[in-house]
PDB file of C-alpha atoms in Angstrom:
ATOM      1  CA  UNK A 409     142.664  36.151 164.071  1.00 41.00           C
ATOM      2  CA  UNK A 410     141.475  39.000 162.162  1.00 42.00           C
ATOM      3  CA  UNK A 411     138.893  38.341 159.469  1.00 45.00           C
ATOM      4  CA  UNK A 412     137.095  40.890 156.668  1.00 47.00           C
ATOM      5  CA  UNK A 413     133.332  40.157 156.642  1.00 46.00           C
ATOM      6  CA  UNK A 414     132.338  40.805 152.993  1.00 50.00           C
ATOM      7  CA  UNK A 415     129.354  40.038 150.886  1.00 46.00           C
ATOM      8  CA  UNK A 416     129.428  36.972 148.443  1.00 52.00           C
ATOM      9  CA  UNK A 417     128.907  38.570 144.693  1.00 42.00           C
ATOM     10  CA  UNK A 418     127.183  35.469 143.796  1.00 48.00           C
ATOM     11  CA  UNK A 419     125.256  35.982 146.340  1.00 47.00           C
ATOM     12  CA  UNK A 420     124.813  39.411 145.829  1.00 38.00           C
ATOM     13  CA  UNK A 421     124.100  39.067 141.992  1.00 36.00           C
ATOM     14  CA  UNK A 422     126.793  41.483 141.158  1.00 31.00           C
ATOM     15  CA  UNK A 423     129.419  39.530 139.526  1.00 37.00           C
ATOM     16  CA  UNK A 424     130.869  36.149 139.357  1.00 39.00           C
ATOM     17  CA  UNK A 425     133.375  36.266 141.475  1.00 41.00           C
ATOM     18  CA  UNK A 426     132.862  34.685 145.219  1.00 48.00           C
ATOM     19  CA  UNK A 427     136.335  35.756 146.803  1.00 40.00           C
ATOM     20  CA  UNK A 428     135.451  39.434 146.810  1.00 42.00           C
ATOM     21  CA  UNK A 429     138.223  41.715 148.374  1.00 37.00           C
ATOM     22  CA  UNK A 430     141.378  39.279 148.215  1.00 39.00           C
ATOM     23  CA  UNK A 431     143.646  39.424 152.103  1.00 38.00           C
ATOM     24  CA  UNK A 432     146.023  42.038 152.021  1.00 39.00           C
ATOM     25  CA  UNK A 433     146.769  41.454 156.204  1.00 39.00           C
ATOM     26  CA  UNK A 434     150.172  40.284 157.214  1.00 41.00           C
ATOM     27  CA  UNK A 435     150.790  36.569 158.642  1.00 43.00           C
ATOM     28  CA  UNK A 436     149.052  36.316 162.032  1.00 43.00           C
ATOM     29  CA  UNK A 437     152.069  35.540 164.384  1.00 44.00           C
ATOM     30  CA  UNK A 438     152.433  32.116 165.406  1.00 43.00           C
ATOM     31  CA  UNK A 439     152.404  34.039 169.391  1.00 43.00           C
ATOM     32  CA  UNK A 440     148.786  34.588 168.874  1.00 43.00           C
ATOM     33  CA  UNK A 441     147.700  31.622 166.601  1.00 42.00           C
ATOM     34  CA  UNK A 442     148.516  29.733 170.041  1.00 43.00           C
ATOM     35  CA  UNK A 443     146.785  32.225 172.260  1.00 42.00           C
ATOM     36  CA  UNK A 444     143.713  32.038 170.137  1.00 41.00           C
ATOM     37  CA  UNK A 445     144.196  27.571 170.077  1.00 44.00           C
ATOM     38  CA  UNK A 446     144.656  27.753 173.896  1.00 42.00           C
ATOM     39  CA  UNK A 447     141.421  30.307 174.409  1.00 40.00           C
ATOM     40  CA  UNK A 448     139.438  27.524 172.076  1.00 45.00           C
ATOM     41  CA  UNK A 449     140.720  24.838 174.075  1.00 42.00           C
ATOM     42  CA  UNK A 450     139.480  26.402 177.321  1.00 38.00           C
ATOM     43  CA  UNK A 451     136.151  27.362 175.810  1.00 39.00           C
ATOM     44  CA  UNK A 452     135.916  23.568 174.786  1.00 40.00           C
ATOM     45  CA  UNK A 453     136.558  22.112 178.017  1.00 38.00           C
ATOM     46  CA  UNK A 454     134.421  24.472 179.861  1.00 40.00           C
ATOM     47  CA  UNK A 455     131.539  23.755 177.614  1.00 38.00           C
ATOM     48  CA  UNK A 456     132.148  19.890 177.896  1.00 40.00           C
ATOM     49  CA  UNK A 457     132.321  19.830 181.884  1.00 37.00           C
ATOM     50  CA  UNK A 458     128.900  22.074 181.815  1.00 39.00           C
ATOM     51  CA  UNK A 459     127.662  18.807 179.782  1.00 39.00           C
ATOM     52  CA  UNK A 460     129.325  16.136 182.057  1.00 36.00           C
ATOM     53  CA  UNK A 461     127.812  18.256 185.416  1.00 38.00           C
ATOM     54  CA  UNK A 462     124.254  19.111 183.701  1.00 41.00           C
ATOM     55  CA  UNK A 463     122.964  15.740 184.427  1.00 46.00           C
ATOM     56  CA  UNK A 464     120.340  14.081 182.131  1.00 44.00           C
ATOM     57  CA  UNK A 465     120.997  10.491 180.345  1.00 45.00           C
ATOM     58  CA  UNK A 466     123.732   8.928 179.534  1.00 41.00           C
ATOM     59  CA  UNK A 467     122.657   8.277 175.645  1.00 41.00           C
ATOM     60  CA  UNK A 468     124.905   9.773 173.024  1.00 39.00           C
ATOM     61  CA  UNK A 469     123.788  13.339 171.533  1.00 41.00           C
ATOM     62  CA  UNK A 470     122.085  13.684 167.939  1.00 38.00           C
ATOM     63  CA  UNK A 471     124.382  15.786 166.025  1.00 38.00           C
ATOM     64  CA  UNK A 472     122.559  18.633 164.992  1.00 38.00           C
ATOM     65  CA  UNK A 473     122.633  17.772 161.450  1.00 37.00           C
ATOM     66  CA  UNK A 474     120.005  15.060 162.802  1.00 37.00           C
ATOM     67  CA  UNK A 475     117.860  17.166 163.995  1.00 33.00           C
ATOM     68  CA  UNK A 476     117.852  19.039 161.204  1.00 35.00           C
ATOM     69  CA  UNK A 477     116.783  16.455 158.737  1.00 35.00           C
ATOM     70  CA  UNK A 478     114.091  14.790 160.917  1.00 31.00           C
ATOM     71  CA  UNK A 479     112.223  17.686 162.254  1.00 32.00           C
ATOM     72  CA  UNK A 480     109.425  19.497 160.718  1.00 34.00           C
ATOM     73  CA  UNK A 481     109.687  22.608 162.928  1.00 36.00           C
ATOM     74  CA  UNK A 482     113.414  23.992 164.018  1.00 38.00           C
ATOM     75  CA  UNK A 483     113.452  23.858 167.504  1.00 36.00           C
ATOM     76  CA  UNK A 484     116.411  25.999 169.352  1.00 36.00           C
ATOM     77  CA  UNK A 485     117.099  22.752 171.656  1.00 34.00           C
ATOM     78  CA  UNK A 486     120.613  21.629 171.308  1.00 38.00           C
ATOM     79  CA  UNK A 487     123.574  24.236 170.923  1.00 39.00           C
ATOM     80  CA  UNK A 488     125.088  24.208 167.802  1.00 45.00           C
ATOM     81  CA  UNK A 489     128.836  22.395 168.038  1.00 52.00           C
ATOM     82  CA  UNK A 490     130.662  26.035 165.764  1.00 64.00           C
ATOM     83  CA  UNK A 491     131.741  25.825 162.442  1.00 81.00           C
ATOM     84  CA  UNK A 492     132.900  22.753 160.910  1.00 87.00           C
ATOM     85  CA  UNK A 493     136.601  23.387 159.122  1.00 92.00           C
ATOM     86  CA  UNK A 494     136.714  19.452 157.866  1.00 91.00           C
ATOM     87  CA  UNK A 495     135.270  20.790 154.738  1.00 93.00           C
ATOM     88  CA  UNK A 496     132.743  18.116 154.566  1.00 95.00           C
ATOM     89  CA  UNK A 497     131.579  16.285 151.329  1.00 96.00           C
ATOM     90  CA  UNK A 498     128.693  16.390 152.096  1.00 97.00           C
ATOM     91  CA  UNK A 499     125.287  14.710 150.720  1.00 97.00           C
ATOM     92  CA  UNK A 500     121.987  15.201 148.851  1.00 98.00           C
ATOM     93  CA  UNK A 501     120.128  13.681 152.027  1.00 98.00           C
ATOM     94  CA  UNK A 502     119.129  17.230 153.976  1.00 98.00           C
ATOM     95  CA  UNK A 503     119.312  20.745 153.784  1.00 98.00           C
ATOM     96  CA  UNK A 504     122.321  21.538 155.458  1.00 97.00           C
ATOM     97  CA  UNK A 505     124.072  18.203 153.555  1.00 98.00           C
ATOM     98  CA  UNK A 506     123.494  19.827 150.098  1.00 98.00           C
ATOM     99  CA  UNK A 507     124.988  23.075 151.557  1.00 98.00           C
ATOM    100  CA  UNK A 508     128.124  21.253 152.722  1.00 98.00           C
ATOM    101  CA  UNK A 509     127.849  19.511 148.931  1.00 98.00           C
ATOM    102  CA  UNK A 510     127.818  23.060 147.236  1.00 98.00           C
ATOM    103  CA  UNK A 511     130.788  24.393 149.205  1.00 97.00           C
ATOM    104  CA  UNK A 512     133.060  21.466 148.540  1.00 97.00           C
ATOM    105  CA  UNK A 513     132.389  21.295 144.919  1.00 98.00           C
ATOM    106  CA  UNK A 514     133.426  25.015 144.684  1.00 97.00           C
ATOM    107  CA  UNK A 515     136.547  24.962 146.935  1.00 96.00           C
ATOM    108  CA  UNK A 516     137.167  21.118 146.867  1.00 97.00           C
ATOM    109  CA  UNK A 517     136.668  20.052 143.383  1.00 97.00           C
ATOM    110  CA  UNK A 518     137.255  23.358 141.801  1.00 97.00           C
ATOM    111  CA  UNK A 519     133.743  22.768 139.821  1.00 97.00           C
ATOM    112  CA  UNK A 520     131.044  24.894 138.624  1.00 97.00           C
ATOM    113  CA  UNK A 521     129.576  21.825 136.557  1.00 97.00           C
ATOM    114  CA  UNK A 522     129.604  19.735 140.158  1.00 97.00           C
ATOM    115  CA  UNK A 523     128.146  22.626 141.716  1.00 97.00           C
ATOM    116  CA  UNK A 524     125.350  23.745 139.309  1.00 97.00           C
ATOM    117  CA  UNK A 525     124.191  20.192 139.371  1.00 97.00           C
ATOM    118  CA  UNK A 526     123.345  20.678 142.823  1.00 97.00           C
ATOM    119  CA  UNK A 527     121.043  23.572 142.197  1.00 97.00           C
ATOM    120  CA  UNK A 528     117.430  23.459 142.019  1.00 96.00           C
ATOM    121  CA  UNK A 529     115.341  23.525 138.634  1.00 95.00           C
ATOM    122  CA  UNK A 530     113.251  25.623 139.878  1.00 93.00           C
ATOM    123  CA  UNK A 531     116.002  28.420 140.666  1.00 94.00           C
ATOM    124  CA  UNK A 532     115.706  31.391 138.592  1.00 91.00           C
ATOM    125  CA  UNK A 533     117.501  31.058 135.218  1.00 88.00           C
ATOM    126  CA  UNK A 534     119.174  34.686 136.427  1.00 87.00           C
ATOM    127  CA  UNK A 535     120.233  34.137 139.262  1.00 91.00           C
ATOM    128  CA  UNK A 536     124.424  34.068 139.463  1.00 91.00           C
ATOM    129  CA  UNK A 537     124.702  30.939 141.544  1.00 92.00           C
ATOM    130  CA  UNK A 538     122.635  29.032 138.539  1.00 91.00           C
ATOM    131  CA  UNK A 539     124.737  30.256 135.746  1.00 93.00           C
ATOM    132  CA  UNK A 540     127.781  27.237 135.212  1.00 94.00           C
ATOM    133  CA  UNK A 541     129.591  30.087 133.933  1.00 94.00           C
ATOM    134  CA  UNK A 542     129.344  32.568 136.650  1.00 95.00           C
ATOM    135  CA  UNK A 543     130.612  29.508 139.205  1.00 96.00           C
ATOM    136  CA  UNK A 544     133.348  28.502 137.080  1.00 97.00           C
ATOM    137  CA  UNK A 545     134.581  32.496 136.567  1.00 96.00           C
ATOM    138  CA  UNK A 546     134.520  32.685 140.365  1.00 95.00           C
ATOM    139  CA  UNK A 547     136.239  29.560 141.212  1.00 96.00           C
ATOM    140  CA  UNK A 548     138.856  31.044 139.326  1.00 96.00           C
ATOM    141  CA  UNK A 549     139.298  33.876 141.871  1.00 93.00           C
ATOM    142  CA  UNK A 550     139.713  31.412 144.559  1.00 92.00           C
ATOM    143  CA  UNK A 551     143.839  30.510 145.361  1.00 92.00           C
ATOM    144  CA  UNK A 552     144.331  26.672 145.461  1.00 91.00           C
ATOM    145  CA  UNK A 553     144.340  25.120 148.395  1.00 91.00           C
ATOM    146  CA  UNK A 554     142.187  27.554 149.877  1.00 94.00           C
ATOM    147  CA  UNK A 555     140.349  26.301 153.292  1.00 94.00           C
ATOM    148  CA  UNK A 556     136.850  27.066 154.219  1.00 95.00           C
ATOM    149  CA  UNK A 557     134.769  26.616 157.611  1.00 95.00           C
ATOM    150  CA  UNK A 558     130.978  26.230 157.490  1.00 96.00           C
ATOM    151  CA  UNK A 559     128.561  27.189 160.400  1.00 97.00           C
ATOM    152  CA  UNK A 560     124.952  26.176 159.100  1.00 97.00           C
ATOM    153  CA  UNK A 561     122.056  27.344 161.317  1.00 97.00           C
ATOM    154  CA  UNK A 562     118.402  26.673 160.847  1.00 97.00           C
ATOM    155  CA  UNK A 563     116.237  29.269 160.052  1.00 97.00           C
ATOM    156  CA  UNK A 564     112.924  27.161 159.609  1.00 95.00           C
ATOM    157  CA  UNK A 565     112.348  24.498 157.531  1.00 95.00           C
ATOM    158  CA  UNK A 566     114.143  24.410 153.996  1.00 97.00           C
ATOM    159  CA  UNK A 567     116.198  27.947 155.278  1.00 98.00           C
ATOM    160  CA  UNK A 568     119.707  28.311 156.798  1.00 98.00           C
ATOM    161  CA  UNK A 569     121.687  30.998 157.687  1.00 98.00           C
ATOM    162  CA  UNK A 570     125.647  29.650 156.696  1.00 97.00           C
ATOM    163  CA  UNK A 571     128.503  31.541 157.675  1.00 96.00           C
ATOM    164  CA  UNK A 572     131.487  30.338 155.528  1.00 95.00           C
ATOM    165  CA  UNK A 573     134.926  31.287 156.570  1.00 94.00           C
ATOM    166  CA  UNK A 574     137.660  31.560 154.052  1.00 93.00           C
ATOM    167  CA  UNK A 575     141.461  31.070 154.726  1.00 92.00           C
ATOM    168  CA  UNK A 576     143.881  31.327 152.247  1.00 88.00           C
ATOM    169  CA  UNK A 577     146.898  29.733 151.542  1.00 85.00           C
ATOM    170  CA  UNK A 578     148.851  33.356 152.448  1.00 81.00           C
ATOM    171  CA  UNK A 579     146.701  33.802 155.638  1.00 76.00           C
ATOM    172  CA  UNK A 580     143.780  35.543 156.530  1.00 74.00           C
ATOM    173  CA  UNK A 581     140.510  35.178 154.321  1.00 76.00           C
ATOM    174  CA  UNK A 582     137.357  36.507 153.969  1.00 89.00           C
ATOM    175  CA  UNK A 583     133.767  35.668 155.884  1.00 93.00           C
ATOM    176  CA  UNK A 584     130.663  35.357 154.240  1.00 93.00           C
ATOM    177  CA  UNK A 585     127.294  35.207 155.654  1.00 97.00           C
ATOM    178  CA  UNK A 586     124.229  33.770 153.319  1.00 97.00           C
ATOM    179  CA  UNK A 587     120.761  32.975 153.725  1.00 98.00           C
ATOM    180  CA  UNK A 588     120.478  29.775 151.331  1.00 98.00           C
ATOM    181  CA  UNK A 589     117.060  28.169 150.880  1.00 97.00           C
ATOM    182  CA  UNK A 590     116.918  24.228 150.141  1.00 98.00           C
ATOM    183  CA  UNK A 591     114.284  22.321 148.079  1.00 96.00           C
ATOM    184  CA  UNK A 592     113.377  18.425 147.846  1.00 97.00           C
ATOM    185  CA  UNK A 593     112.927  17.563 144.062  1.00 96.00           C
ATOM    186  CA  UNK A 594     112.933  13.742 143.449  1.00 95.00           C
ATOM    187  CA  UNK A 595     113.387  13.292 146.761  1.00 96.00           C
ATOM    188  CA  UNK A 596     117.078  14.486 146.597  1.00 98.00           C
ATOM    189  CA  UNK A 597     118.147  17.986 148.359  1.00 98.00           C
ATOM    190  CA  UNK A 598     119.048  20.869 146.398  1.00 98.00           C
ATOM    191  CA  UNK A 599     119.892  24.541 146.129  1.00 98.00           C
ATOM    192  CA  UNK A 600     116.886  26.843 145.648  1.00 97.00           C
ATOM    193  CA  UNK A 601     117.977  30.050 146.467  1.00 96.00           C
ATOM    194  CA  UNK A 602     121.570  32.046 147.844  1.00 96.00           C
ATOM    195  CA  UNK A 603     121.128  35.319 149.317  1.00 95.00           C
ATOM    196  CA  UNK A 604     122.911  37.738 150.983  1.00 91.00           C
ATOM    197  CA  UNK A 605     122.031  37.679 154.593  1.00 86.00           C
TER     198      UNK A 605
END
């Protein structure tokens, strides 16, 4: 499945738009939609039996998302599970919950009110991703019933790297890749910074 990797202008600061360069590719053929499904599938059970055969206890795996909220110091000790296409709700409870929060509120709920209130006070009053304005504009930009699949990784603490993958409703989409930076205020989660990374 082809994908463009682009730059997020909110990110970016240089407009309010987040779709940037719209899909012009053709349909993917259903041929290779499988092939790709079938290669996942594979990858998936291979990574599974290297689990089963590893040894170790029997106890169920923290999800990363655990980890994340529990540890003071990001440790590389669990492999990440890929991007998450459920497009979570998401939560005010950790870093990479508010993330999931400020994705669905854009794409989900069609929002810039739901999403500003998950941003930081202590952003800066310029910055694109704190203007309700500049979210709402590039909501707008975004087809209904687009899809979107996150892959948070930990940086250190309070910084992530996400990779969100857009699909379309006509096919293909665009990638993004953003280092966002979380903050605790009031002991709630929230947005303190989106760059480009």
């Amino acid at each position: 499945m082809m994908r463009r990797s682009t730059t997020s202008p909110i990110a970016s600061a240089t407009g309010p738009a987040r779709s940037g360069v719209p899909s012009s590719s053709p349909r993917v053929p259903r041929s290779r939609r499988r092939a790709v499904a079938a290669v996942g599938a594979v990858v998936c059970v291979a990574v599974a039996a290297a689990a089963l055969f590893s040894g170790g206890d029997s106890e169920p795996d923290t999800t990363a998302t655990d980890t994340i909220a529990t540890s003071s110091s990001v440790a590389p000790t669990t492999v990440a599970a890929g991007p998450d296409c459920s497009m979570p709700a998401g939560d005010q409870d950790s870093g990479p919950g508010v993330i999931a929060a400020f994705e669905h509120a854009y794409y989900v709920q069609r929002s810039g009110a739901a999403a500003h209130a998950l941003v930081s006070p202590n952003a800066p009053a310029s910055a694109p991703f704190n203007v309700e304005a500049n979210l709402d504009a590039g909501i707008a930009t975004v087809p209904a019933g687009t899809t979107y699949c996150l892959d948070i990784d930990p940086l250190r603490t309070g910084s992530y790297t996400l990779t969100l993958t857009e699909s379309g409703p006509n096919g293909p989409g665009t990638q993004y890749r953003q280092r966002i930076t979380t903050d605790q205020v009031d002991g709630r989660y929230v947005i303190a910074a989106i760059e480009q990374a």
